[in-house]
Structures are given as C-alpha cells and as structure tokens.
Short mmCIF file of C-alpha atoms in Angstrom, two decimals:
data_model
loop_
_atom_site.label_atom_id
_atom_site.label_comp_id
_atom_site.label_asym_id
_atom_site.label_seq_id
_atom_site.Cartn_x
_atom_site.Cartn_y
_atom_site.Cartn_z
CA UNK M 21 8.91 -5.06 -1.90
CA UNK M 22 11.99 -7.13 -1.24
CA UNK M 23 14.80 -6.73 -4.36
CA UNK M 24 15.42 -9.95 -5.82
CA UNK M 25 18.52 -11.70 -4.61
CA UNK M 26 19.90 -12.83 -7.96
CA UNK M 27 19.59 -9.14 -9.82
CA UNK M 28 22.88 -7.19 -9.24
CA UNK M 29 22.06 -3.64 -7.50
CA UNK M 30 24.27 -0.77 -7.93
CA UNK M 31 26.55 -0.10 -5.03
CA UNK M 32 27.80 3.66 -4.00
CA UNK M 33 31.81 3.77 -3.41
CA UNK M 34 31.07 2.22 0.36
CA UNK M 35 30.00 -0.89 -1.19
CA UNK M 36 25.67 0.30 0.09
CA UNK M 37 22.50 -0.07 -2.80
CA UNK M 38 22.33 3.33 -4.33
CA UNK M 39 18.89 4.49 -3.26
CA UNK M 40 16.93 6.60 -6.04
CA UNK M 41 16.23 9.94 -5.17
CA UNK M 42 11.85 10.01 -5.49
CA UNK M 43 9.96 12.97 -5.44
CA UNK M 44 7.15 11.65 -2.95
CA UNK M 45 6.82 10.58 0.08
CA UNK M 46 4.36 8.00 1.81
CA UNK M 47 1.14 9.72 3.11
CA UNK M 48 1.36 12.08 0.21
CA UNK M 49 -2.32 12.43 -1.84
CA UNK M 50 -0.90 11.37 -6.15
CA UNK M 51 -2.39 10.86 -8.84
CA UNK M 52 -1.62 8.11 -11.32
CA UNK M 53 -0.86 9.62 -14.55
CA UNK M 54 0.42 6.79 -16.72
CA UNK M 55 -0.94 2.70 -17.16
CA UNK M 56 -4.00 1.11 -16.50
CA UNK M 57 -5.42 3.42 -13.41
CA UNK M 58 -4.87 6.69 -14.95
CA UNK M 59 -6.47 9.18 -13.51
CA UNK M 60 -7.52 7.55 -10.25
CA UNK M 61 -6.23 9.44 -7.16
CA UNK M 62 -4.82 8.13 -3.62
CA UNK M 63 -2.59 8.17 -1.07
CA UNK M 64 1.18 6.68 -1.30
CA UNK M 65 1.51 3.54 1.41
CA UNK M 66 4.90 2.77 0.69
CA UNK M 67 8.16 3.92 -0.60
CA UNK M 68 10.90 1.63 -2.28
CA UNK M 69 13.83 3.70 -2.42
CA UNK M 70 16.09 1.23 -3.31
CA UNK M 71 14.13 0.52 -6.70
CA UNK M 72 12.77 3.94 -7.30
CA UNK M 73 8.74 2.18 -7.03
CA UNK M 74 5.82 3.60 -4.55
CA UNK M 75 3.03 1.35 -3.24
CA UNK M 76 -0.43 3.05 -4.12
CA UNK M 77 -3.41 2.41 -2.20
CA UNK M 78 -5.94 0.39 -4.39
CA UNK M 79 -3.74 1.17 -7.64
CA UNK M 80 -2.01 -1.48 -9.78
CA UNK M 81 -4.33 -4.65 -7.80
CA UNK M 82 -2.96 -7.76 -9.00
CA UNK M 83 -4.33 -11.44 -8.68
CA UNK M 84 -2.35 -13.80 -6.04
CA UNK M 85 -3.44 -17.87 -6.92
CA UNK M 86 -1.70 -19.29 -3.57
CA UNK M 87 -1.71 -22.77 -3.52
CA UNK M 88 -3.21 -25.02 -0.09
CA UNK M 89 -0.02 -25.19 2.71
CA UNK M 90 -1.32 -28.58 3.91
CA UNK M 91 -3.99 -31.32 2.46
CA UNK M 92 -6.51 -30.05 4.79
CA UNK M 93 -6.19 -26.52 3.85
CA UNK M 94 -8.31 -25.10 0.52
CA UNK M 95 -6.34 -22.65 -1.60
CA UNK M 96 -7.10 -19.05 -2.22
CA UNK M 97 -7.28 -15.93 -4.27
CA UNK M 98 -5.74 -12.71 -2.79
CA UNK M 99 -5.79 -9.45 -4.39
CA UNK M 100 -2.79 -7.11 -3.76
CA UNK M 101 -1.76 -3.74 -4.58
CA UNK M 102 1.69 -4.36 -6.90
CA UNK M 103 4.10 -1.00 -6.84
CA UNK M 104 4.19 1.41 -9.50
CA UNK M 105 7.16 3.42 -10.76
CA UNK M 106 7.32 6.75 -9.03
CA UNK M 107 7.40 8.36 -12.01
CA UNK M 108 4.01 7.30 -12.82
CA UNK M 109 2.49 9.47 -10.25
CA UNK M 110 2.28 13.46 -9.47
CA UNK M 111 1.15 15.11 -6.14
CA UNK M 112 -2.52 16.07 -6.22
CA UNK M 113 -4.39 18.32 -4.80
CA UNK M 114 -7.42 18.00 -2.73
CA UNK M 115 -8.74 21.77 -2.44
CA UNK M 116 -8.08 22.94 -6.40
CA UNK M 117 -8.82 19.09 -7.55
CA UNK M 118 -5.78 19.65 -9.53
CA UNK M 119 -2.24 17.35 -9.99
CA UNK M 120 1.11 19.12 -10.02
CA UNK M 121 4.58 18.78 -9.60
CA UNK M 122 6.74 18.97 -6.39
CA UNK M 123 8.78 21.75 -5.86
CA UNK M 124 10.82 23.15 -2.66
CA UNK M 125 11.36 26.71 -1.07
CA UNK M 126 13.35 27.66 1.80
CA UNK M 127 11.83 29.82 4.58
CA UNK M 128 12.87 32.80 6.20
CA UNK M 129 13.88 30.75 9.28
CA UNK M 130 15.91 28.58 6.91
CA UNK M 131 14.18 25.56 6.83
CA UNK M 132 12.75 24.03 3.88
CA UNK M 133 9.72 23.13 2.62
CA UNK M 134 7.69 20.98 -0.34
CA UNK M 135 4.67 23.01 -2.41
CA UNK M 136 3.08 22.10 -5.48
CA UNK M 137 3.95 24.35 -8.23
CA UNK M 138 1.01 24.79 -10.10
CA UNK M 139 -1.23 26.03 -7.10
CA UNK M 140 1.61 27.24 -4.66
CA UNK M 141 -0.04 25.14 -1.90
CA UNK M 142 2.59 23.75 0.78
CA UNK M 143 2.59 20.06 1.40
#
C-alpha cells in the first residue's frame, strides 16, 4: 500500500517515517475480529509498517471499476483485497481452533520467541 504523498507522516529525530510497532507478522494464521469479515480466518500477505495496516488474504475484497487504457480496449472489474488495521486481527490457532493474543518468552539459550497466550503454543 503506497502512503499518500500529500498526507504528512511522522518523522523520528533522523528525519525517517516512524514505523508502528504491529504485533503480527506476514505468514502468520489471524483471525478478523472486528468489521464486516468477523470471524473469518487466514493468513497475513502483507505488512504496512509504516501505517500500522496488514493485507489479509480474501478479507476486506473491494470492487476496482478501471476504466479502458485505449479505444480498443473494454474496461473491467477487479476485485482486491484492501488492508485492514492490525488491530483488527488476533493470531489463531489451527490445532485448538482458538484466537489469542501474541506474547514473547526468552529461552534458556537466550533467544526469543512468539507463543500465543491462551494455549501456550509457540509460533
């Protein structure tokens, strides 16, 4: 999703977009909890950082009327996934068919790692 040119992002102190800090991650199985899909589950495509919106697979399809490039040409219809804010959406799992939210431990070795907190399952 490109961030329109005319809207004013924030900038950090080096003069860079601040990027929101989002608690998934693309590949990651969510579920929508809020809007007109609630409830259906999928996989996270796409991450916006910079806007704090993920791109869900077959969530939030919205209706593209494109208009003929040349006189020869016939226009057309497309339908296309639109983002969703990332709040919108928890981590879901697959085994206990059950959403939760994200949290992180660190290891014995040190390193860490993401686990939903309702079911204890690592990601």
């Amino acid at each position: 999703m490109m961030v329109k040119k005319w809207i004013k992002q924030p900038l950090n102190k080096n003069g860079n977009p601040v990027h929101i800090k989002v608690h998934v991650k693309k590949g990651d199985t969510v579920q929508v909890v809020a809007g007109k899909d609630k409830g259906k589950v999928s996989e996270i495509t796409e991450v916006f950082s910079k806007t704090g919106k993920v791109l869900v697979k077959d969530v939030n399809i919205q209706t593209k009327h494109m208009k003929p490039q040349s006189a020869e040409s016939a226009g057309q219809i497309l339908q296309r996934e639109a983002p969703v804010h990332h709040s919108n959406v928890m981590l879901y799992s697959k085994e206990k068919e059950v959403r939760s939210r994200v949290g992180v431990k660190v290891k014995d070795d040190g390193s860490k790692v993401r686990y939903l907190v309702k079911t204890g399952e690592e990601i």
